[in-house]
Tab-separated table of C-alpha atoms in Angstrom:
chain	number	residue	atom	x	y	z
H	626	LYS	CA	-39.230	108.339	20.195
H	627	ASN	CA	-36.425	109.872	18.147
H	628	SER	CA	-37.685	111.061	14.766
H	629	GLY	CA	-34.242	110.397	13.280
H	630	HIS	CA	-33.814	113.962	11.982
H	631	VAL	CA	-31.798	115.359	14.899
H	632	PRO	CA	-29.627	113.270	17.266
H	633	VAL	CA	-30.962	113.186	20.825
H	634	TYR	CA	-27.668	113.240	22.703
H	635	ARG	CA	-27.367	116.346	24.850
H	636	GLU	CA	-24.141	118.298	24.912
H	637	GLY	CA	-22.622	118.584	28.332
H	638	GLU	CA	-24.853	115.966	29.958
H	639	HIS	CA	-23.472	112.893	31.702
H	640	ALA	CA	-25.159	109.497	31.771
H	641	CYS	CA	-23.823	108.653	35.226
H	642	GLU	CA	-21.374	109.752	37.859
H	643	PRO	CA	-17.784	109.766	36.524
H	644	THR	CA	-15.478	106.907	37.515
H	645	GLY	CA	-12.054	105.735	36.404
H	646	LYS	CA	-9.856	107.845	34.138
H	647	LYS	CA	-10.717	110.895	32.037
H	648	VAL	CA	-10.260	110.324	28.305
H	649	ALA	CA	-10.680	112.821	25.461
H	650	ILE	CA	-11.639	111.580	22.011
H	651	VAL	CA	-10.933	113.791	19.006
H	652	GLY	CA	-13.437	112.848	16.308
H	653	GLY	CA	-16.996	111.542	16.551
H	654	GLY	CA	-16.979	109.020	13.716
H	655	PRO	CA	-17.162	105.210	13.903
H	656	SER	CA	-13.756	104.814	15.551
H	657	GLY	CA	-14.266	107.614	18.079
H	658	ILE	CA	-17.772	106.555	19.058
H	659	SER	CA	-16.686	102.912	19.356
H	660	ALA	CA	-13.828	103.934	21.642
H	661	ALA	CA	-16.211	106.034	23.743
H	662	TYR	CA	-18.611	103.089	24.031
H	663	TYR	CA	-16.011	100.612	25.293
H	664	LEU	CA	-14.303	103.149	27.564
H	665	GLY	CA	-17.705	104.006	29.044
H	666	MET	CA	-18.422	100.317	29.607
H	667	MET	CA	-15.118	100.048	31.486
H	668	GLY	CA	-16.111	102.877	33.822
H	669	HIS	CA	-14.021	105.711	32.394
H	670	SER	CA	-15.233	109.297	31.899
H	671	VAL	CA	-15.170	110.234	28.197
H	672	GLU	CA	-15.552	113.489	26.282
H	673	ILE	CA	-15.926	113.498	22.484
H	674	PHE	CA	-14.795	116.572	20.544
H	675	GLU	CA	-16.375	116.626	17.074
H	676	GLN	CA	-15.593	119.254	14.439
H	677	ARG	CA	-18.869	119.000	12.566
H	678	ARG	CA	-22.502	119.644	13.526
H	679	HIS	CA	-23.383	116.017	14.227
H	680	LEU	CA	-21.671	112.794	15.234
H	681	GLY	CA	-21.267	109.947	12.773
H	682	GLY	CA	-18.238	110.851	10.676
H	683	MET	CA	-18.263	109.117	7.298
H	684	LEU	CA	-21.422	107.233	8.279
H	685	ARG	CA	-23.210	110.594	8.077
H	686	TYR	CA	-20.937	112.701	5.895
H	687	GLY	CA	-19.796	110.025	3.458
H	688	ILE	CA	-22.698	107.593	3.090
H	689	PRO	CA	-25.922	109.123	1.719
H	690	ALA	CA	-29.183	108.633	3.576
H	691	TYR	CA	-30.651	106.435	0.839
H	692	ARG	CA	-28.019	103.831	1.741
H	693	LEU	CA	-27.953	104.419	5.492
H	694	PRO	CA	-31.181	106.013	6.744
H	695	ARG	CA	-30.568	108.739	9.301
H	696	GLU	CA	-33.163	107.278	11.655
H	697	ILE	CA	-31.119	104.090	11.939
H	698	LEU	CA	-27.804	105.937	12.242
H	699	ASN	CA	-29.065	108.244	14.999
H	700	GLU	CA	-30.594	105.335	16.907
H	701	GLU	CA	-27.312	103.405	16.767
H	702	ILE	CA	-25.270	106.414	17.913
H	703	ASN	CA	-27.600	107.205	20.785
H	704	THR	CA	-27.565	103.584	21.930
H	705	LEU	CA	-23.766	103.574	22.039
H	706	LEU	CA	-23.652	106.862	23.943
H	707	THR	CA	-25.688	105.418	26.822
H	708	SER	CA	-22.904	102.972	27.778
H	709	GLY	CA	-21.556	105.190	30.544
H	710	ASP	CA	-20.228	108.634	31.367
H	711	ILE	CA	-19.949	110.138	27.871
H	712	LYS	CA	-20.054	113.863	27.177
H	713	VAL	CA	-20.279	115.292	23.637
H	714	HIS	CA	-18.974	118.579	22.214
H	715	THR	CA	-19.869	119.352	18.589
H	716	GLU	CA	-18.628	122.091	16.224
H	717	ILE	CA	-15.307	122.337	18.029
H	718	SER	CA	-11.911	121.855	16.386
H	719	ILE	CA	-8.880	120.557	18.225
H	720	GLY	CA	-5.560	121.898	17.015
H	721	GLY	CA	-4.084	125.270	16.220
H	722	ASP	CA	-4.216	128.259	18.530
H	723	SER	CA	-7.881	127.938	19.530
H	724	TYR	CA	-7.605	124.584	21.312
H	725	PRO	CA	-4.141	123.024	20.919
H	726	LEU	CA	-3.700	119.293	21.387
H	727	SER	CA	-1.211	119.941	24.202
H	728	LYS	CA	-3.916	121.771	26.186
H	729	LEU	CA	-6.317	118.874	25.716
H	730	ARG	CA	-3.647	116.404	26.823
H	731	SER	CA	-3.030	118.397	30.000
H	732	GLU	CA	-6.723	118.242	30.913
H	733	PHE	CA	-7.189	114.488	30.433
H	734	ASP	CA	-5.464	111.273	31.466
H	735	ALA	CA	-5.367	110.106	27.843
H	736	VAL	CA	-6.338	111.299	24.362
H	737	TYR	CA	-7.556	109.184	21.442
H	738	ILE	CA	-7.313	110.804	17.985
H	739	ALA	CA	-9.852	109.464	15.483
H	740	ILE	CA	-10.149	112.251	12.907
H	741	GLY	CA	-10.835	109.979	9.928
H	742	ALA	CA	-9.927	110.852	6.338
H	743	HIS	CA	-12.040	113.808	5.294
H	744	THR	CA	-9.839	115.892	2.984
H	745	ASP	CA	-9.938	115.847	-0.793
H	746	LYS	CA	-7.460	114.683	-3.398
H	747	SER	CA	-7.377	116.918	-6.469
H	748	LEU	CA	-7.033	116.036	-10.133
H	749	LYS	CA	-4.254	118.602	-10.681
H	750	ILE	CA	-5.500	119.504	-14.152
H	751	PRO	CA	-6.151	122.901	-15.817
H	752	GLY	CA	-9.523	124.420	-15.027
H	753	GLU	CA	-10.061	122.469	-11.820
H	754	ASN	CA	-10.935	125.686	-9.973
H	755	SER	CA	-13.824	126.452	-12.322
H	756	GLU	CA	-17.288	127.040	-10.915
H	757	GLY	CA	-19.108	123.721	-10.910
H	758	VAL	CA	-16.112	121.559	-9.986
H	759	MET	CA	-16.495	120.061	-6.533
H	760	SER	CA	-15.063	117.258	-4.449
H	761	ALA	CA	-16.967	114.175	-3.380
H	762	VAL	CA	-16.216	115.051	0.248
H	763	SER	CA	-17.776	118.523	-0.051
H	764	LEU	CA	-20.885	117.200	-1.815
H	765	LEU	CA	-21.509	114.372	0.639
H	766	ARG	CA	-20.772	116.682	3.569
H	767	LYS	CA	-23.541	119.028	2.443
H	768	ILE	CA	-25.926	116.120	2.078
H	769	GLY	CA	-24.925	114.905	5.543
H	770	ASP	CA	-26.013	118.252	6.986
H	771	ASP	CA	-29.318	118.037	5.042
H	772	ASN	CA	-28.154	120.833	2.727
H	773	TYR	CA	-29.121	119.283	-0.617
H	774	PRO	CA	-27.768	120.997	-3.781
H	775	ASP	CA	-30.130	121.414	-6.733
H	776	PHE	CA	-28.828	119.583	-9.808
H	777	THR	CA	-32.089	119.855	-11.730
H	778	GLY	CA	-31.408	119.673	-15.465
H	779	LYS	CA	-27.623	119.562	-14.948
H	780	LYS	CA	-25.125	117.359	-16.744
H	781	VAL	CA	-22.812	115.760	-14.158
H	782	VAL	CA	-19.509	113.944	-14.620
H	783	VAL	CA	-18.133	111.973	-11.665
H	784	VAL	CA	-14.410	111.153	-11.858
H	785	GLY	CA	-13.488	107.949	-10.014
H	786	GLY	CA	-14.380	104.294	-9.707
H	787	GLY	CA	-14.856	103.609	-5.995
H	788	ASN	CA	-17.903	103.360	-3.758
H	789	VAL	CA	-17.704	107.104	-3.067
H	790	ALA	CA	-17.907	107.801	-6.801
H	791	MET	CA	-21.009	105.596	-7.013
H	792	ASP	CA	-22.527	107.422	-4.028
H	793	CYS	CA	-21.948	110.777	-5.750
H	794	ALA	CA	-23.364	109.554	-9.051
H	795	ARG	CA	-26.466	108.031	-7.485
H	796	SER	CA	-26.936	111.095	-5.274
H	797	SER	CA	-26.734	113.314	-8.388
H	798	ILE	CA	-29.620	111.354	-9.923
H	799	ARG	CA	-31.642	111.977	-6.772
H	800	LEU	CA	-30.710	115.675	-6.871
H	801	GLY	CA	-32.349	115.988	-10.289
H	802	ALA	CA	-29.430	115.687	-12.726
H	803	GLU	CA	-30.401	115.273	-16.377
H	804	ARG	CA	-27.372	113.129	-17.210
H	805	VAL	CA	-24.718	111.491	-15.019
H	806	VAL	CA	-21.471	110.089	-16.437
H	807	ILE	CA	-18.922	108.156	-14.351
H	808	ALA	CA	-15.453	108.520	-15.877
H	809	TYR	CA	-12.863	105.935	-14.807
H	810	ARG	CA	-9.294	105.602	-16.065
H	811	ARG	CA	-9.175	101.807	-15.778
H	812	ARG	CA	-11.473	99.064	-17.055
H	813	LEU	CA	-14.884	98.550	-15.466
H	814	GLU	CA	-13.884	95.151	-14.063
H	815	GLU	CA	-11.078	96.904	-12.140
H	816	MET	CA	-13.347	99.380	-10.391
H	817	THR	CA	-12.906	99.266	-6.622
H	818	ALA	CA	-16.610	99.904	-6.050
H	819	GLN	CA	-18.730	96.955	-4.977
H	820	ASP	CA	-20.424	95.163	-7.869
H	821	GLU	CA	-23.888	95.834	-6.487
H	822	GLU	CA	-23.116	99.566	-6.290
H	823	ILE	CA	-21.981	99.641	-9.921
H	824	ARG	CA	-25.056	97.709	-11.074
H	825	ALA	CA	-27.326	99.992	-9.039
H	826	ALA	CA	-25.741	103.100	-10.575
H	827	GLU	CA	-26.293	101.729	-14.085
H	828	ALA	CA	-29.853	100.704	-13.252
H	829	GLU	CA	-30.603	104.247	-12.086
H	830	GLY	CA	-29.402	105.695	-15.386
H	831	CYS	CA	-25.730	106.532	-14.802
H	832	GLU	CA	-23.423	106.063	-17.797
H	833	LEU	CA	-20.044	104.395	-17.199
H	834	PHE	CA	-17.087	105.508	-19.349
H	835	GLU	CA	-14.088	103.238	-18.875
H	836	LEU	CA	-10.435	103.854	-19.811
H	837	VAL	CA	-10.648	107.664	-19.820
H	838	ALA	CA	-8.366	109.983	-17.837
H	839	PRO	CA	-9.259	113.644	-17.166
H	840	LEU	CA	-7.173	116.190	-19.092
H	841	LYS	CA	-8.752	119.566	-18.393
H	842	VAL	CA	-11.962	121.298	-17.374
H	843	GLU	CA	-13.411	123.615	-20.008
H	844	ALA	CA	-15.062	126.768	-18.667
H	845	ASP	CA	-16.864	129.706	-20.278
H	846	ASN	CA	-15.887	133.375	-20.011
H	847	ASP	CA	-17.606	133.595	-16.623
H	848	GLY	CA	-15.561	130.698	-15.229
H	849	LYS	CA	-18.468	128.236	-15.220
H	850	THR	CA	-17.807	124.603	-16.112
H	851	LYS	CA	-18.900	123.583	-19.601
H	852	ALA	CA	-17.154	120.245	-20.184
H	853	LEU	CA	-14.550	117.762	-19.047
H	854	TRP	CA	-11.931	116.759	-21.610
H	855	VAL	CA	-10.589	113.225	-21.229
H	856	GLN	CA	-7.865	111.144	-22.861
H	857	LYS	CA	-8.555	107.585	-23.915
H	858	GLN	CA	-6.399	105.032	-22.104
H	859	MET	CA	-5.005	101.619	-22.970
H	860	ILE	CA	-3.861	98.806	-20.685
H	861	SER	CA	-0.099	98.499	-20.154
H	862	PHE	CA	2.114	96.501	-17.749
H	863	ILE	CA	1.055	95.039	-14.398
H	864	LYS	CA	1.961	97.079	-11.307
H	865	ASP	CA	1.035	96.121	-7.731
H	866	GLY	CA	-1.164	93.372	-9.150
H	867	ARG	CA	-3.208	95.693	-11.381
H	868	PRO	CA	-2.912	96.566	-15.097
H	869	THR	CA	-1.545	100.088	-15.521
H	870	PRO	CA	-3.403	102.454	-17.860
H	871	LYS	CA	-1.443	104.625	-20.303
H	872	ALA	CA	-2.551	107.290	-22.755
H	873	ALA	CA	-3.729	106.004	-26.117
H	874	SER	CA	-2.727	107.727	-29.368
H	875	THR	CA	-6.147	109.190	-29.984
H	876	GLU	CA	-7.676	112.650	-29.928
H	877	PRO	CA	-9.058	113.893	-26.580
H	878	VAL	CA	-12.782	113.437	-25.999
H	879	ARG	CA	-15.115	116.210	-24.788
H	880	ILE	CA	-17.814	115.277	-22.260
H	881	GLU	CA	-20.343	118.060	-21.783
H	882	ALA	CA	-20.722	118.908	-18.100
H	883	ASP	CA	-22.185	121.587	-15.859
H	884	ILE	CA	-20.818	119.874	-12.749
H	885	VAL	CA	-17.657	117.792	-12.285
H	886	ILE	CA	-17.373	115.801	-9.064
H	887	VAL	CA	-13.896	114.568	-8.091
H	888	ALA	CA	-14.016	111.226	-6.244
H	889	ILE	CA	-10.479	109.862	-6.477
H	890	GLY	CA	-9.709	109.325	-2.814
H	891	GLN	CA	-9.339	111.089	0.509
H	892	GLY	CA	-6.572	112.265	2.791
H	893	ILE	CA	-5.878	113.061	6.449
H	894	GLU	CA	-6.369	116.572	7.824
H	895	SER	CA	-3.856	116.616	10.663
H	896	TYR	CA	-1.811	119.732	10.007
H	897	ASN	CA	-3.255	121.419	13.097
H	898	LEU	CA	-2.283	118.581	15.444
H	899	GLU	CA	1.105	119.666	16.748
H	900	ASN	CA	3.908	117.118	17.169
H	901	VAL	CA	1.854	114.268	15.665
H	902	SER	CA	4.113	111.899	13.727
H	903	MET	CA	2.976	111.374	10.132
H	904	ASN	CA	3.916	108.714	7.595
H	905	PRO	CA	5.352	110.744	4.679
H	906	ARG	CA	4.515	108.093	2.072
H	907	ARG	CA	0.966	107.210	3.087
H	908	GLY	CA	0.014	110.502	4.726
H	909	THR	CA	-1.385	108.701	7.770
H	910	ILE	CA	-0.680	109.062	11.491
H	911	ASN	CA	2.168	106.882	12.772
H	912	VAL	CA	1.385	104.714	15.796
H	913	LEU	CA	3.153	102.035	17.807
H	914	GLU	CA	1.824	98.485	18.232
H	915	ASN	CA	-0.353	99.631	21.138
H	916	GLU	CA	-1.818	102.451	18.974
H	917	GLU	CA	0.118	105.102	20.947
H	918	ILE	CA	1.682	107.933	18.941
H	919	PRO	CA	5.508	107.871	19.196
H	920	ASP	CA	6.963	110.331	21.731
H	921	MET	CA	3.480	111.399	22.864
H	922	ASP	CA	2.793	109.622	26.141
H	923	GLY	CA	-0.896	108.928	26.634
H	924	VAL	CA	-1.928	110.033	23.130
H	925	PHE	CA	-3.336	107.278	20.917
H	926	SER	CA	-4.844	107.145	17.449
H	927	GLY	CA	-6.923	104.803	15.304
H	928	GLY	CA	-9.462	104.485	12.519
H	929	ASP	CA	-9.065	105.781	8.966
H	930	CYS	CA	-6.454	108.362	9.944
H	931	VAL	CA	-4.147	105.438	10.810
H	932	SER	CA	-5.299	102.610	8.548
């Protein structure tokens, strides 16, 4: 029986004799694995190319184990991978000179790109490069690989108001943080995180600061983070159905911090995928109604990198 610590799929092994078409899937997250499952059920031969150590995507590298136990995740993945002729390659990146997308396309009848949204969005404030400032993606990625940072006795400030921010805050408590503050530039009732996640964060000891926008990161002479300075906000006009915050005429507030975690959203890492059409406004991959990428016959895309 699988212990749940290490996935049991075996690289290079096939579940059955190949039939149908050969399809390459770039990305082993929910969208990629789902595609592999249904393609395998239809009798096609599938190969998954995953950049990271394990399959799972944001299920592993975005959702902490206390919310989604690894034993359950690994069992689900392994069940899906038994649907047919599915081969898995991990720690391999598609794109660039090492393995260009055009080479992959020439080796398969079709390609499905499901690379997710795993890049960070920065605050663009002074001091953001100080030691102790990290992105939510980088923190949760370490946890996903069972590389748990030690926050014992640290003061942590999480910037953001979504489910990822709550995951980072609650993970920081579990990593030993002395104090965890969640700083959000809108009102608490406008947080995009689920209500139960917000309540759970508060119940575990996280402090919620509403209507504060980050101004700068204060660092000592060695470049280590000492505090996050924020500006109080006030509610202004309605835009896109939500009240818009604007800076209040008050003095900036200093929040002591050893660690600042930025959780304000994610982006698409597709710069290595040559000739892939991108939406300049949303930063997502453009697809036609049938999920095919324009002017790239046989190359499709789906999941977070599209939606």
